[in-house]
XYZ file of C-alpha atoms in Angstrom:
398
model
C 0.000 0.000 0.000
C 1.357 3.436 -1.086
C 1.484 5.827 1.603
C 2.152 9.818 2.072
C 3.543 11.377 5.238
C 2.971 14.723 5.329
C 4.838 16.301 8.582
C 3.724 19.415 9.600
C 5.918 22.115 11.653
C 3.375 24.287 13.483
C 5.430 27.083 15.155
C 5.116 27.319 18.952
C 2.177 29.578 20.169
C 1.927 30.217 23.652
C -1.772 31.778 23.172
C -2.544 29.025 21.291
C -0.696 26.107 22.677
C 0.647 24.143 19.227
C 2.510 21.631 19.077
C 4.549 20.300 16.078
C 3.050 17.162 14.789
C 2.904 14.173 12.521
C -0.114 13.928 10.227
C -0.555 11.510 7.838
C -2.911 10.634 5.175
C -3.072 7.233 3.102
C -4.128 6.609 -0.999
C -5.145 3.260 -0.967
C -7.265 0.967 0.970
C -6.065 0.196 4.623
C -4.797 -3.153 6.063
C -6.389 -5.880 8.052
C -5.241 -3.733 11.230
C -8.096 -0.471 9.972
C -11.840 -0.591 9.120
C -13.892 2.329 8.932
C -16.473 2.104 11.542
C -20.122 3.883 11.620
C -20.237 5.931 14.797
C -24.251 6.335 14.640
C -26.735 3.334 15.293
C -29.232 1.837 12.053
C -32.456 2.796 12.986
C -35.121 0.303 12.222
C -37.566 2.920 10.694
C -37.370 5.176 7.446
C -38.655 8.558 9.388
C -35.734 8.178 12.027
C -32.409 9.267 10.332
C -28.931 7.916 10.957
C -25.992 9.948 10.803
C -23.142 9.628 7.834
C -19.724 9.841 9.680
C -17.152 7.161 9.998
C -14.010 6.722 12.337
C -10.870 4.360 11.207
C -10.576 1.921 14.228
C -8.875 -1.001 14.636
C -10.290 -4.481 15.729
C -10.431 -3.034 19.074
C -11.836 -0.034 18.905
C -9.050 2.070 19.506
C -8.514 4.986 16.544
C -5.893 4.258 13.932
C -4.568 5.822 10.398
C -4.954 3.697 7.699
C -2.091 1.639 7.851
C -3.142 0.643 11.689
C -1.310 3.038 13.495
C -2.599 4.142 16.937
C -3.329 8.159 16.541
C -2.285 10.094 18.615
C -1.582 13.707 19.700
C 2.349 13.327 18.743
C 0.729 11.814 15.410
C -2.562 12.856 14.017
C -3.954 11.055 10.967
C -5.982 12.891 8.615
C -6.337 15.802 6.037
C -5.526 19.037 8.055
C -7.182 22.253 7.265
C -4.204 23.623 4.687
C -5.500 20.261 2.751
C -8.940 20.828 2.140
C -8.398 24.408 1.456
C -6.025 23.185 -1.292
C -7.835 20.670 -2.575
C -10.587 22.812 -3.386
C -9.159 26.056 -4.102
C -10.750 27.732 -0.901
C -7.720 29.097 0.671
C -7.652 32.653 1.823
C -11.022 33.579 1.256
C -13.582 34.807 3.696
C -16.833 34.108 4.255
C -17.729 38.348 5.488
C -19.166 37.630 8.693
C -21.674 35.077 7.524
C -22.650 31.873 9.333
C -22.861 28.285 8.856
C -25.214 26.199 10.620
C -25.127 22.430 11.784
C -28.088 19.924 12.244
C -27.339 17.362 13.919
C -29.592 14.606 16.991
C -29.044 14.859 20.608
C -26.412 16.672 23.163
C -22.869 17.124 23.008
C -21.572 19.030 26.472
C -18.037 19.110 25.373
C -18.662 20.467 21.762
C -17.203 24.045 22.841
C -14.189 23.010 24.665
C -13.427 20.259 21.940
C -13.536 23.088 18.883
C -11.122 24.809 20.309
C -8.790 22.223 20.494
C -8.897 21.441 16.878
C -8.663 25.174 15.461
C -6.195 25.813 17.984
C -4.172 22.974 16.651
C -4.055 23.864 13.272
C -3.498 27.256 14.100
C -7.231 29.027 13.112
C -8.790 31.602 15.111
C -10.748 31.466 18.486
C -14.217 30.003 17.750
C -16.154 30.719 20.798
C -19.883 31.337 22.541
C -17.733 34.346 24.037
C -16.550 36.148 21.116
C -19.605 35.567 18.856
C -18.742 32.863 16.556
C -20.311 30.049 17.433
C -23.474 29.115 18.867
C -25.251 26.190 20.286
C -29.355 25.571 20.467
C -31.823 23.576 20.669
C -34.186 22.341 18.245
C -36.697 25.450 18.961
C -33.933 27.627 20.046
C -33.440 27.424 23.203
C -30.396 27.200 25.698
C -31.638 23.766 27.269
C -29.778 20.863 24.989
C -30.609 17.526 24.837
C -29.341 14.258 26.128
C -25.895 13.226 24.959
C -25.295 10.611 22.564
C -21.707 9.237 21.996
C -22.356 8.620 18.066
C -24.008 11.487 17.172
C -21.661 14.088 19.125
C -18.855 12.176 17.230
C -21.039 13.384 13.946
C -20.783 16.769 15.500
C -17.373 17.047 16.021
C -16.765 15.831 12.472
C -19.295 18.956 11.372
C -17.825 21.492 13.468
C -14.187 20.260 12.351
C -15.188 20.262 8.410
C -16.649 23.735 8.840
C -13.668 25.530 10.196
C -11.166 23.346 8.404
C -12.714 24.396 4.964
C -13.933 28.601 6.321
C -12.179 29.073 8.862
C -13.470 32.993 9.079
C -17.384 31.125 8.962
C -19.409 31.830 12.249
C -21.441 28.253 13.073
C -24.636 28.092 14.504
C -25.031 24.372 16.200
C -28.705 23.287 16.076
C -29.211 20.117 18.506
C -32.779 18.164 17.648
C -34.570 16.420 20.592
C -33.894 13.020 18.309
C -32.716 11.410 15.575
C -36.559 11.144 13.945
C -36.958 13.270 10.908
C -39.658 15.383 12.776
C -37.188 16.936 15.476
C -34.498 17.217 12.738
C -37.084 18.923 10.708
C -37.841 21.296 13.476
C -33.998 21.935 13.938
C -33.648 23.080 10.523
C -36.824 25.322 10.500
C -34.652 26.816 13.763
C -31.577 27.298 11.940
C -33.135 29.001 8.900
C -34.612 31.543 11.480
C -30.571 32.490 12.906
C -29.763 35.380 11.955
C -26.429 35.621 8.939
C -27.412 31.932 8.515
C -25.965 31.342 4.469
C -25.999 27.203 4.233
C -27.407 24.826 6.463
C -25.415 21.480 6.842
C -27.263 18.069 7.310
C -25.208 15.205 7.943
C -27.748 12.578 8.495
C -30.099 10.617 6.416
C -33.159 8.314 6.414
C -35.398 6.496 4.213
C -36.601 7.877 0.907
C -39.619 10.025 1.897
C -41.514 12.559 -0.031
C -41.094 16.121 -0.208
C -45.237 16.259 0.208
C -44.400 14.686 3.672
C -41.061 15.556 4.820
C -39.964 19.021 2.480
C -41.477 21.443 3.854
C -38.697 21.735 6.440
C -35.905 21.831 4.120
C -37.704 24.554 1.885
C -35.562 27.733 2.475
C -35.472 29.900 -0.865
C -32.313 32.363 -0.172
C -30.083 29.612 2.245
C -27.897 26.736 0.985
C -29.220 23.611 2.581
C -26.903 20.648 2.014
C -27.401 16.900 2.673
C -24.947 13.971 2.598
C -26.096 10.812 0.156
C -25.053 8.068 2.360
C -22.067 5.336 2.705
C -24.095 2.401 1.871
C -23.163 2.778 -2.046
C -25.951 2.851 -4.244
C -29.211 2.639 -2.174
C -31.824 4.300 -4.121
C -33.224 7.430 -2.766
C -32.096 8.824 0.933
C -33.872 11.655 2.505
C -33.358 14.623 2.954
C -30.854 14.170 0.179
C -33.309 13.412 -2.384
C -35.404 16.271 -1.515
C -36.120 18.903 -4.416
C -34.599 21.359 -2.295
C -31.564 20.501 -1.087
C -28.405 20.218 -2.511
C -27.249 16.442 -2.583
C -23.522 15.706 -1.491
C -22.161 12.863 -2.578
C -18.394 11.934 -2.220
C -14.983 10.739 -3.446
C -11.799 9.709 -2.348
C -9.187 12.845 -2.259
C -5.195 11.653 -2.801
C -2.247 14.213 -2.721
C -0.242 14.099 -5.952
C 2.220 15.593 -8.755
C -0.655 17.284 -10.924
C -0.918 20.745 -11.486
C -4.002 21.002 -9.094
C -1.651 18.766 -6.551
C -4.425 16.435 -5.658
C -6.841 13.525 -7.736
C -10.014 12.490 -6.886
C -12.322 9.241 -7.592
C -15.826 8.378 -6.838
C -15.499 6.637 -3.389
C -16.982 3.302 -3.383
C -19.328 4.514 0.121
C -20.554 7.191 -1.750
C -24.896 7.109 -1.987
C -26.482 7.503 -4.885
C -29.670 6.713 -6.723
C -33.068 7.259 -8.158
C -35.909 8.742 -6.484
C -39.549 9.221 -8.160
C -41.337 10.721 -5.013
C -39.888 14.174 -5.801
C -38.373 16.484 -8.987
C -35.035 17.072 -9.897
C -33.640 20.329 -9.266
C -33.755 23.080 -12.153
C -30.678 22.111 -14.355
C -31.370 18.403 -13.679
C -32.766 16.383 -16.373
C -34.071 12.811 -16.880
C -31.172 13.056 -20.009
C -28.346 13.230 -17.788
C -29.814 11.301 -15.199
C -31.469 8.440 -16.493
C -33.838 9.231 -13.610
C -37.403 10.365 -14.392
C -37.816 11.987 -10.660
C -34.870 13.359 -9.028
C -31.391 11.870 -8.923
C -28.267 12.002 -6.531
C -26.227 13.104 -6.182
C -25.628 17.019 -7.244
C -21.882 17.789 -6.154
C -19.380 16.342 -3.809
C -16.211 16.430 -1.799
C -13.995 13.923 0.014
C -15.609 11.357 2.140
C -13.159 7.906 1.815
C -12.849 7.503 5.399
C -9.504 6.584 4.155
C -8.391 9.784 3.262
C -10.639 11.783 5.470
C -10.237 14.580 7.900
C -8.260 14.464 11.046
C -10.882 15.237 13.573
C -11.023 15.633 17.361
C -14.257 14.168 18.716
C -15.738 12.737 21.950
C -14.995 9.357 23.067
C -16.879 9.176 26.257
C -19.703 12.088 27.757
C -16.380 13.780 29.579
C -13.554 12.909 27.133
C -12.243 13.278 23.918
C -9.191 12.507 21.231
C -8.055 12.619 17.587
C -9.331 10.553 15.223
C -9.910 10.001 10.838
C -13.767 10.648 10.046
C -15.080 10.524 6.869
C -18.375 9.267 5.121
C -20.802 11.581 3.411
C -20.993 13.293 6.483
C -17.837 15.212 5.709
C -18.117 16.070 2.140
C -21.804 17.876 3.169
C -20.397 20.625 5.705
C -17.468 20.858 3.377
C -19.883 22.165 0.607
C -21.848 24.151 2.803
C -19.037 26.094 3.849
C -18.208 26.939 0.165
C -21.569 28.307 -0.312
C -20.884 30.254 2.647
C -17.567 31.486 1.325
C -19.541 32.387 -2.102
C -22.253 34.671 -0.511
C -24.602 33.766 -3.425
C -27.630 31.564 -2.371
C -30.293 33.539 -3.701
C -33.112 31.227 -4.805
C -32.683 27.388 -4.713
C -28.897 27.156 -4.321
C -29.109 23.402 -5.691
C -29.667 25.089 -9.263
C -26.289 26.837 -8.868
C -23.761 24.083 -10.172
C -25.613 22.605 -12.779
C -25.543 26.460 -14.060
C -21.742 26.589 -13.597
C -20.190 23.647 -14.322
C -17.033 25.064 -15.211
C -16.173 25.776 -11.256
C -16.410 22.418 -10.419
C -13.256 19.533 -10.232
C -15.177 16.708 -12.757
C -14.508 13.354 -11.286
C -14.332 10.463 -14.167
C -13.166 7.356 -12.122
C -14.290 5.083 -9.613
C -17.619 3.846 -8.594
C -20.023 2.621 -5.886
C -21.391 -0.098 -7.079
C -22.906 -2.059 -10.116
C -25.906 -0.694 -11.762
C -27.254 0.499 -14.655
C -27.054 4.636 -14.671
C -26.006 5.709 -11.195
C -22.826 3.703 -9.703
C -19.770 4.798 -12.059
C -18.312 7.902 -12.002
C -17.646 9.273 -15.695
C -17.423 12.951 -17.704
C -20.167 15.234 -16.832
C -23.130 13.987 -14.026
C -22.714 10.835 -12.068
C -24.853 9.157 -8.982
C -21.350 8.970 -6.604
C -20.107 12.370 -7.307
C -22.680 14.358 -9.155
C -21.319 17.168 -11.010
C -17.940 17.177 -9.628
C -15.771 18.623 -6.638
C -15.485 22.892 -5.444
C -12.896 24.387 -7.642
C -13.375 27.537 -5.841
C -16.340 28.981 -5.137
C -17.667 29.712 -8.395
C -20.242 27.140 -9.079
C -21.811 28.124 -5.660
């Protein structure tokens, strides 16, 4: 297996504590010693949504890189903020004061204290209730949060991570839903639209695939960027809320460091959901001639989700503590895009529209697949089910 080591110097700061520090990242499958677990539980019924993130662990549980390696704080495995920004052409721009917010099921007390670990780590800026740039509610708003949950305050972590690693200058807005059903999720979105500098709406979590008639209304915010991840099950069919009419659908890929004049390569990661939904319409710029679909397909765009070359991620282990780990699933590539949309400042109308308009801002991905099946499992020139349209070059298809 072909490995990178990437080691990072990150000068001594004594307001922000770094510490120089291995980080590695991998470009091929892991050995017998990894496997990418799911940190949320399978719920047994379509309205009740699990979340999309993933951890590398080893046969015991314990958090390793690829290759098996124990991670630790001496050697932290996992794209870094200066590689997602890179990847996707993001670097150095600023979102102007405008906010991202996170839905996500159930309590995480430690969320806070754990964010500024990471940014302080990679060297970004305070991210705080104090100074203004982050918030945490509840599903109507409120200051009383819910119960914890180890699996879904890992999802969290991986949000909150993705965000600042990709906008670091983004406020966040954390919503926290009573439960994982699609109801309180539902109700946590409605919330988040209401925040005020809200410009995307991340939604890490997916069910089964429900109609917008039902289920939409929530996810129905003209003027905000509401993204969804596809799933890590491969192709599935439809997944809600990504296959809602008005979302955009984030599917993802597997992100390598290389020689190329972009200095990265991507493929359609083999996780990555996709499919065919008839219960609801495509987006505007989506037709039944690119998808093969006669309803609405997904997914729209993507990002890096291959556990295997995910995002190095601090995140809870028990209620009181916490430690590095590699995430991925779709439930990285969907705060990654939001962000961008937050870095682009245009959302007016149904944001999905926007990169099947511009097409020319987007990294097309033309290898790999998810699967076998007749229209939506292999990624190829133009739309595919795995990656959709292609990968943020920039901002400019958002």
């Amino acid at each position: 297996m072909r490995k990178q080591i990437l080691s990072v110097a990150l000068a001594a700061s004594a307001s922000l504590g770094l510490v120089t520090t291995a980080v590695t990242t991998a470009s091929a499958a892991p050995s017998a010693k990894s496997h990418a677990a799911r940190v949320c539980a399978t719920p047994s019924s379509p309205t009740v949504a699990a979340c999309h993130a993933m951890k590398l662990t080893d046969d015991t549980g314990r958090a390793v890189s690829p290759s098996g390696r124990a991670v630790t704080p001496q050697a932290i495995s996992g794209k870094t903020p200066a590689d997602i920004q890179s990847a996707y052409k993001v670097a150095g721009l600023s979102a102007g004061g405008r906010t991202v917010a996170i839905v996500d099921a159930y309590g995480y007390p430690n969320a806070e204290r754990d964010l500024g670990v990471y940014r302080s780590q990679w060297g970004l800026s305070s991210c705080t209730t104090a100074n203004g740039c982050l918030r945490i509610i509840n599903q109507t708003g409120g200051t009383s949060l819910p119960r914890f949950n180890s699996g879904w305050a890992g999802e969290q972590a991986l949000d909150l991570d993705a965000v600042s690693a990709t906008c670091p200058s983004c406020k966040i807005v954390l919503v926290q839903a009573n439960s994982a059903s699609l109801t309180d999720l539902g109700a946590a979105v409605n919330t988040a639209a209401k925040q005020a500098g809200v410009a995307a709406i991340s939604n890490s979590y997916g069910g089964g695939d429900l109609a917008d008639s039902s289920y939409g209304a929530a996810y129905n915010h003209p003027g905000i960027a509401v993204t969804a991840s596809t799933g890590d099950n491969g192709y599935q069919g439809g997944s809600f809320p990504a296959s809602s009419h008005y979302v955009t659908a984030v599917g993802g890929t597997s992100l390598v460091k290389d020689s190329s004049a972009r200095g990265w390569s991507e493929s359609a990661w083999n996780g990555a959901g996709s499919g065919c939904t008839t219960l609801n319409a495509a987006p505007s710029g989506q037709t039944s001639a690119m998808t093969s679909c006669s309803g609405r397909a997904i997914a729209d765009v993507s990002a890096v989700a291959d556990p295997n070359t995910g995002l190095a991620t601090y995140a809870p282990t028990t209620q009181s503590s916490s430690s590095w780990a590699q995430y991925g699933g779709t439930s990285l590539s969907a705060p990654i895009v939001a962000s961008v949309y937050a870095l682009s400042g245009n959302t007016a109308g149904y944001a999905n529209t926007l990169p099947y308009a511009h097409t020319s801002g987007l990294f097309d991905v033309t290898s790999g697949s998810n699967g076998t099946c007749a229209s939506w499992c292999t990624a190829k020139s133009g739309w595919d089910g795995p990656t959709g349209l292609g990968t943020p070059n920039g901002t400019s298809a958002f």
